[in-house]
mmCIF file of C-alpha atoms in Angstrom:
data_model
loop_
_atom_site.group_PDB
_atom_site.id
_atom_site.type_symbol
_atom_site.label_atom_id
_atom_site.label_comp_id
_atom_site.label_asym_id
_atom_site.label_seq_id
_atom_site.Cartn_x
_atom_site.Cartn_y
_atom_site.Cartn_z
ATOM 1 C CA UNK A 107 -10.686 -52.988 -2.644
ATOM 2 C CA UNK A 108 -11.198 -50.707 -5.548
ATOM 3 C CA UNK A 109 -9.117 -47.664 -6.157
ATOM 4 C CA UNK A 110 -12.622 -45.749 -5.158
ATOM 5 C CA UNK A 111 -13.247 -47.251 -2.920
ATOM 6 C CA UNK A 112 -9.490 -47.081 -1.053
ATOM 7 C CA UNK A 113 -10.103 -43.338 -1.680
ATOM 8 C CA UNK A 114 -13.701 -42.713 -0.039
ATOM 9 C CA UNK A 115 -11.600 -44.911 3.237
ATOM 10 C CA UNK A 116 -8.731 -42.553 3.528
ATOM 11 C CA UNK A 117 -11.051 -39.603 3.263
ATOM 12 C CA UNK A 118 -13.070 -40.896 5.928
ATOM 13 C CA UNK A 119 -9.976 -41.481 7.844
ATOM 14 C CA UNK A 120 -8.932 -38.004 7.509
ATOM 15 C CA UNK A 121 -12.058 -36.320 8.494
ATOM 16 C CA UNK A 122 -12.575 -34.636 11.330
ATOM 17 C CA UNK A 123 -15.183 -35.054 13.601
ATOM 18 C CA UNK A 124 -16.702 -31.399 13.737
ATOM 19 C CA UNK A 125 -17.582 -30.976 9.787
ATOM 20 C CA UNK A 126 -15.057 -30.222 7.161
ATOM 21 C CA UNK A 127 -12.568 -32.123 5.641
ATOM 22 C CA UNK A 128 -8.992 -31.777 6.178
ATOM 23 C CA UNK A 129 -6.354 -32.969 4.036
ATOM 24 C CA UNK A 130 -1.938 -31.712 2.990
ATOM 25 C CA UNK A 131 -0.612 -29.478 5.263
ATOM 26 C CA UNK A 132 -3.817 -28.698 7.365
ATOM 27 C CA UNK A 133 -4.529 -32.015 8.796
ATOM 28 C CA UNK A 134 -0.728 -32.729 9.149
ATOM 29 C CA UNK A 135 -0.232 -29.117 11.430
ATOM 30 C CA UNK A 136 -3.587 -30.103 13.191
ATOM 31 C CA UNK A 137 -1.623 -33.458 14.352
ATOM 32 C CA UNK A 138 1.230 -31.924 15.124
ATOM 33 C CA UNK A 139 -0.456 -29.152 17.575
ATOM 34 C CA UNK A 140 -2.413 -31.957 19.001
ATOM 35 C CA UNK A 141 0.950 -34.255 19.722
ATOM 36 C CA UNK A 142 2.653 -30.871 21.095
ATOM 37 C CA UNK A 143 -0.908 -30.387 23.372
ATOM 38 C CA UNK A 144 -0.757 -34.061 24.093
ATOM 39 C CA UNK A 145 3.343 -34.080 25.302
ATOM 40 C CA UNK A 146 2.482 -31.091 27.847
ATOM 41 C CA UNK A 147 -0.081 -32.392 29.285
ATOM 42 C CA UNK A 148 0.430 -36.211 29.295
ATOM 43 C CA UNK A 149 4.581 -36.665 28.969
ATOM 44 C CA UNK A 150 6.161 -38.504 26.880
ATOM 45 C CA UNK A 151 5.933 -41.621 28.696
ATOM 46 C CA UNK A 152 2.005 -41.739 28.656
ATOM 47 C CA UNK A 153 1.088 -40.403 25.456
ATOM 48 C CA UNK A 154 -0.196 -42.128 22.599
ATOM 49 C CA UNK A 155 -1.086 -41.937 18.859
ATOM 50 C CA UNK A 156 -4.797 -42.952 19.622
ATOM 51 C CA UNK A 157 -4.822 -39.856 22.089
ATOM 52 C CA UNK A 158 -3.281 -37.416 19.475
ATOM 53 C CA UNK A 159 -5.560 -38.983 16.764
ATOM 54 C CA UNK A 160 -8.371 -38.012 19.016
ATOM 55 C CA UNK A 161 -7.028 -34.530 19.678
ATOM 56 C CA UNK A 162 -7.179 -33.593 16.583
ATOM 57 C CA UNK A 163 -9.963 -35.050 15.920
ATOM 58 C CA UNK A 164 -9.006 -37.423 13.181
ATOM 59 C CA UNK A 165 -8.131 -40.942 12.683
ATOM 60 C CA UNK A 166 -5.064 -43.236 13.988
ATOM 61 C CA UNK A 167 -4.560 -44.067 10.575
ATOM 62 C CA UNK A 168 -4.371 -40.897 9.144
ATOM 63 C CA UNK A 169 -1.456 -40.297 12.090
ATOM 64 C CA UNK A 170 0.192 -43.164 11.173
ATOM 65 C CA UNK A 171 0.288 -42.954 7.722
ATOM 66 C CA UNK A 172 2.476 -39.889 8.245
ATOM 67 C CA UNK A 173 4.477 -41.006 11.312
ATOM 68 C CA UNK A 174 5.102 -45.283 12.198
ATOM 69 C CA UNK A 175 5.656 -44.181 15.532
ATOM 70 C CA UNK A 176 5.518 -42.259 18.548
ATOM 71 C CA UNK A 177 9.531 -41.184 18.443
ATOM 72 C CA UNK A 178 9.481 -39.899 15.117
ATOM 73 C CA UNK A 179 5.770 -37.618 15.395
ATOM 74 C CA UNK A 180 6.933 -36.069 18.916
ATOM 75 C CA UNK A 181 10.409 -35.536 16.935
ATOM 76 C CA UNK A 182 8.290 -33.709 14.561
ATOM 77 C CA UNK A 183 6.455 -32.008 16.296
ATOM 78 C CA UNK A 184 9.004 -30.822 18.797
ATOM 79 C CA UNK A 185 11.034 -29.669 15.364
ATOM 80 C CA UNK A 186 7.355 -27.716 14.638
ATOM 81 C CA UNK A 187 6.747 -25.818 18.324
ATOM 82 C CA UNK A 188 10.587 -25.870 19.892
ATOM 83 C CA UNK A 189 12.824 -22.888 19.008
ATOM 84 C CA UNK A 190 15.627 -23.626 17.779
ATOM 85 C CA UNK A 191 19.227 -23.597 18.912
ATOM 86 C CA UNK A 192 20.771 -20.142 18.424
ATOM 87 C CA UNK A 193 24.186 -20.864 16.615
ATOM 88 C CA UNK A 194 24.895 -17.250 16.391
ATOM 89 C CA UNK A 195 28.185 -16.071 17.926
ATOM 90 C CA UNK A 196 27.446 -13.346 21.141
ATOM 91 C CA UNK A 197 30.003 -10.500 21.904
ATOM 92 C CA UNK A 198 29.422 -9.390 25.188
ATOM 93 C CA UNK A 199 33.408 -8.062 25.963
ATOM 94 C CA UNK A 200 33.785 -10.913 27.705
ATOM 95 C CA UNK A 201 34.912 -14.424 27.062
ATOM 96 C CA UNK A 202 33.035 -15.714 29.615
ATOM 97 C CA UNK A 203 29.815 -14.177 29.221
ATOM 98 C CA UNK A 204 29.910 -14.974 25.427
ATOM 99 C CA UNK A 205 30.479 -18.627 25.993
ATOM 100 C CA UNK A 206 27.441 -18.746 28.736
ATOM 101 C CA UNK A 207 25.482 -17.091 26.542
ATOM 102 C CA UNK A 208 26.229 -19.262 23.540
ATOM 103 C CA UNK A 209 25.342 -22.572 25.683
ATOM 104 C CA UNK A 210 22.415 -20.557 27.084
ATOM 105 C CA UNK A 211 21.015 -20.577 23.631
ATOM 106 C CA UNK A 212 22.046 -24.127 22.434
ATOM 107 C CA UNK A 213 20.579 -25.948 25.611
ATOM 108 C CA UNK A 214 17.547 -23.947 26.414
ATOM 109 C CA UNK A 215 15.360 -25.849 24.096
ATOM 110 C CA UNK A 216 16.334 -29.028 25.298
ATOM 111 C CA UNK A 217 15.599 -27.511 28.989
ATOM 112 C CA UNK A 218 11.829 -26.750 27.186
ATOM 113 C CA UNK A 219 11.713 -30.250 25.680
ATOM 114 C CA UNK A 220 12.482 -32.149 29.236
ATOM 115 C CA UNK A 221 14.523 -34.792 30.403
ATOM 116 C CA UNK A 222 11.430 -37.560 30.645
ATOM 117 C CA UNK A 223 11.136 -36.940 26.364
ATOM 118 C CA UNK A 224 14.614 -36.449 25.529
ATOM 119 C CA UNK A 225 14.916 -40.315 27.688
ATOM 120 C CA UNK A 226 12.149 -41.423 26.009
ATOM 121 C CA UNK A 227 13.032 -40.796 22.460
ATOM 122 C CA UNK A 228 16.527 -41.694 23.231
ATOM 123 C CA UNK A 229 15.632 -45.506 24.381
ATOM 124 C CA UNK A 230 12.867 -45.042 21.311
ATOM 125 C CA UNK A 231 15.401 -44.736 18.112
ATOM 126 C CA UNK A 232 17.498 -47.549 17.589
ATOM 127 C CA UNK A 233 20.150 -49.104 15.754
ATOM 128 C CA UNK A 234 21.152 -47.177 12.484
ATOM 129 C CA UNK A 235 18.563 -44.796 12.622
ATOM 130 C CA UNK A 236 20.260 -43.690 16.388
ATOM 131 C CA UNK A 237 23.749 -44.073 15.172
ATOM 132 C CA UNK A 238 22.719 -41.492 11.795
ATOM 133 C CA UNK A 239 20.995 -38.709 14.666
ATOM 134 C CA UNK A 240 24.221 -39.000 17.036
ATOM 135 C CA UNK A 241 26.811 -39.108 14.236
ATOM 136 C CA UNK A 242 28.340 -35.384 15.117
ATOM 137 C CA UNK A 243 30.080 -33.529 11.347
ATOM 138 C CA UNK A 244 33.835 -33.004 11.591
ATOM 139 C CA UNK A 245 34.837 -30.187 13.779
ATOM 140 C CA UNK A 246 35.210 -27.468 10.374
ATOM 141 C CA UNK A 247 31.940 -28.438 9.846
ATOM 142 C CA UNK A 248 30.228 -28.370 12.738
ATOM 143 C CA UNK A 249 28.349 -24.647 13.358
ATOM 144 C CA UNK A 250 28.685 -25.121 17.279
ATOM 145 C CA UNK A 251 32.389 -25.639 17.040
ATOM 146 C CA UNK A 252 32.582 -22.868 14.273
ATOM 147 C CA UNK A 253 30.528 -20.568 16.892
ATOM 148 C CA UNK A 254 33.243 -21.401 19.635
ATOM 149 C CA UNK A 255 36.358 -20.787 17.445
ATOM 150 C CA UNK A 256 34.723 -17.148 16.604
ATOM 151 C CA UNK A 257 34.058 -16.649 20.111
ATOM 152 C CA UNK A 258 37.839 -17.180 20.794
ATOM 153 C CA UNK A 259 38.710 -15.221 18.183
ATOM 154 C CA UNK A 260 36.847 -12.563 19.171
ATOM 155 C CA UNK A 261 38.429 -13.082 22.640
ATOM 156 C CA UNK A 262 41.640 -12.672 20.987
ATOM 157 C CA UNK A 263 41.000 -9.197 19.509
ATOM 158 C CA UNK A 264 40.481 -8.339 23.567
ATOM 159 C CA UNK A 265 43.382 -9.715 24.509
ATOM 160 C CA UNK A 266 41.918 -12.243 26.973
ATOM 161 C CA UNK A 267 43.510 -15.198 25.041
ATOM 162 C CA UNK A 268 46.223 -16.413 22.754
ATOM 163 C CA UNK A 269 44.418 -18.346 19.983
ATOM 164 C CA UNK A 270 47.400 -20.446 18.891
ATOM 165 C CA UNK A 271 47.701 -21.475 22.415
ATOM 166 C CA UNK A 272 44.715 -23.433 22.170
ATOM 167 C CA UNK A 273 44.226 -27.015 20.454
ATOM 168 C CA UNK A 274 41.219 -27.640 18.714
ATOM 169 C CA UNK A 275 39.534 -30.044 21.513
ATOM 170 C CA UNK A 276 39.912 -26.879 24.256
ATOM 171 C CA UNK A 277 38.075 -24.707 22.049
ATOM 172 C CA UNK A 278 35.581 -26.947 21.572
ATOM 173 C CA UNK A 279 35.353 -28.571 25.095
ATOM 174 C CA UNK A 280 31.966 -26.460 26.421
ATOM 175 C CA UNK A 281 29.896 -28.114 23.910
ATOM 176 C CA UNK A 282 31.787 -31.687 23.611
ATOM 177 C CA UNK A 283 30.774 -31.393 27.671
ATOM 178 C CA UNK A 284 27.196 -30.678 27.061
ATOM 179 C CA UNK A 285 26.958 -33.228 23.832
ATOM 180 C CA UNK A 286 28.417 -35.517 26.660
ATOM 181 C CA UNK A 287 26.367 -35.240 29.241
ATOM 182 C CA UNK A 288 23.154 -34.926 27.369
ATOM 183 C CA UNK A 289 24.271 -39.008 26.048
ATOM 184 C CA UNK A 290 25.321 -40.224 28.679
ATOM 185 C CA UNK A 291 22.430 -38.235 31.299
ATOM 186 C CA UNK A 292 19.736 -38.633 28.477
ATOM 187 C CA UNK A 293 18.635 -34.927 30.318
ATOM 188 C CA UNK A 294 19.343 -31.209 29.902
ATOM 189 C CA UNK A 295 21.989 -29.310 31.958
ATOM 190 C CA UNK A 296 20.794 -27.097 34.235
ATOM 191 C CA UNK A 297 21.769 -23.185 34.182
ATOM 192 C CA UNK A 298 24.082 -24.182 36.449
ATOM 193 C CA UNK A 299 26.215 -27.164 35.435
ATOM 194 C CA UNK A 300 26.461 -25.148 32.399
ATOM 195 C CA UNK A 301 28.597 -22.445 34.559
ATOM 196 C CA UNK A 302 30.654 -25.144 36.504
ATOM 197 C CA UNK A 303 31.516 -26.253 33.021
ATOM 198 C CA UNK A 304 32.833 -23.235 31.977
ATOM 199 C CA UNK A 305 34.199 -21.678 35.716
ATOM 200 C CA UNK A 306 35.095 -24.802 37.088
ATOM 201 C CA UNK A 307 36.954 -26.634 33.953
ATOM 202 C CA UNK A 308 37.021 -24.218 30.666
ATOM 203 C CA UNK A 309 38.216 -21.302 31.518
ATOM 204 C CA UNK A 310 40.526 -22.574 34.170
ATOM 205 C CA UNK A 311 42.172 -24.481 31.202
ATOM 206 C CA UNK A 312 42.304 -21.943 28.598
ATOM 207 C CA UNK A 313 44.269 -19.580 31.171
ATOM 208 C CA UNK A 314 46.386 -22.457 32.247
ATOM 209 C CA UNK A 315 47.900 -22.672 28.717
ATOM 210 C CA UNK A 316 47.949 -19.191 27.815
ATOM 211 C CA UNK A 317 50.163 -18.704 30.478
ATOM 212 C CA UNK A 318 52.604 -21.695 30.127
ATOM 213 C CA UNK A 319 53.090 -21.177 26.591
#
């Protein structure tokens, strides 16, 4: 195949049906609305890149050349149309409230992206390329555990806590709970495992050694 004549195919690949052609950034935000249109109404488990190629009104190949696979364009397009976690730190005046309301914010996308997509792309990635996405940063690098220690901190200020009372892994233990649960579940908590984590086992904990120390 000439290069002309690989050109005129890919053009025809990327053109959709109703008139003009699309090419860059416009035909790969068209896919990416149509995989987003496709999840909602379909699930994860049902859709597939032929339906999203017809959604937007393109070609599989043209989908494909951008994304191998289902995982990765559903990644992408949940990274295009799902808010992102809040890593900001909340002061309420309240250690509890801040920490509910810092979970709140880190697991209410997930609770918008579902547990039948978050199992799907979990069984989906494998190998190295699951071991790279699960690989959590050190603890002073991690924002979520840098959120936490500020939220203590800020507890501290109130007197509610003694930070030096605290080892690293209690500080962090709200989030190395959700992180655990979302592996091990493959689903979102729900509003209110989220409190029994922090009622029922954090702050039970953090007064525990505040007051033996």
């Amino acid at each position: 195949m000439t290069e002309q004549s690989h050109n005129r195919k890919q053009h025809s690949e990327e053109q959709p049906t109703s008139g003009s052609r699309r090419r860059g950034d416009v035909l790969e935000n068209a896919i990416l609305s149509a995989a987003w249109e496709e999840l909602a109404e379909t699930g994860y488990s049902r859709l597939t890149m032929e339906a999203v190629a017809a959604r937007a009104k393109t070609n599989k190949t043209a989908v494909y050349r951008r994304w191998p696979n289902k995982a990765k364009l559903i990644v992408a397009a949940l990274m295009k149309h799902v808010p992102k976690p809040s890593f900001e730190t909340p002061d309420t005046g309240s250690l509890r409230e801040d920490v509910l309301t810092f979970l709140a914010g880190f697991i209410k996308p997930m609770q918008m992206i579902g547990a039948e997509t978050i199992h799907g792309l979990m069984v989906e990635f494998h190998g190295d390329e699951l071991h790279a996405n699960m690989t959590l940063p050190p603890r002073s690098e991690d924002p979520l555990s840098k959120a936490m220690m500020n939220i203590l901190r800020n507890a501290e200020k109130r007197g509610e806590v003694k930070l030096a009372e605290l080892a690293e892994r209690v500080i962090t233990l709200p989030i190395d709970l959700v992180r655990l649960e979302l592996l091990t579940t493959h689903t979102p908590l729900t509003d209110e495992a989220v409190i029994e984590i922090v009622d029922v086992i954090f702050l039970p904990l953090v007064r525990k050694l505040n007051m033996d120390r």
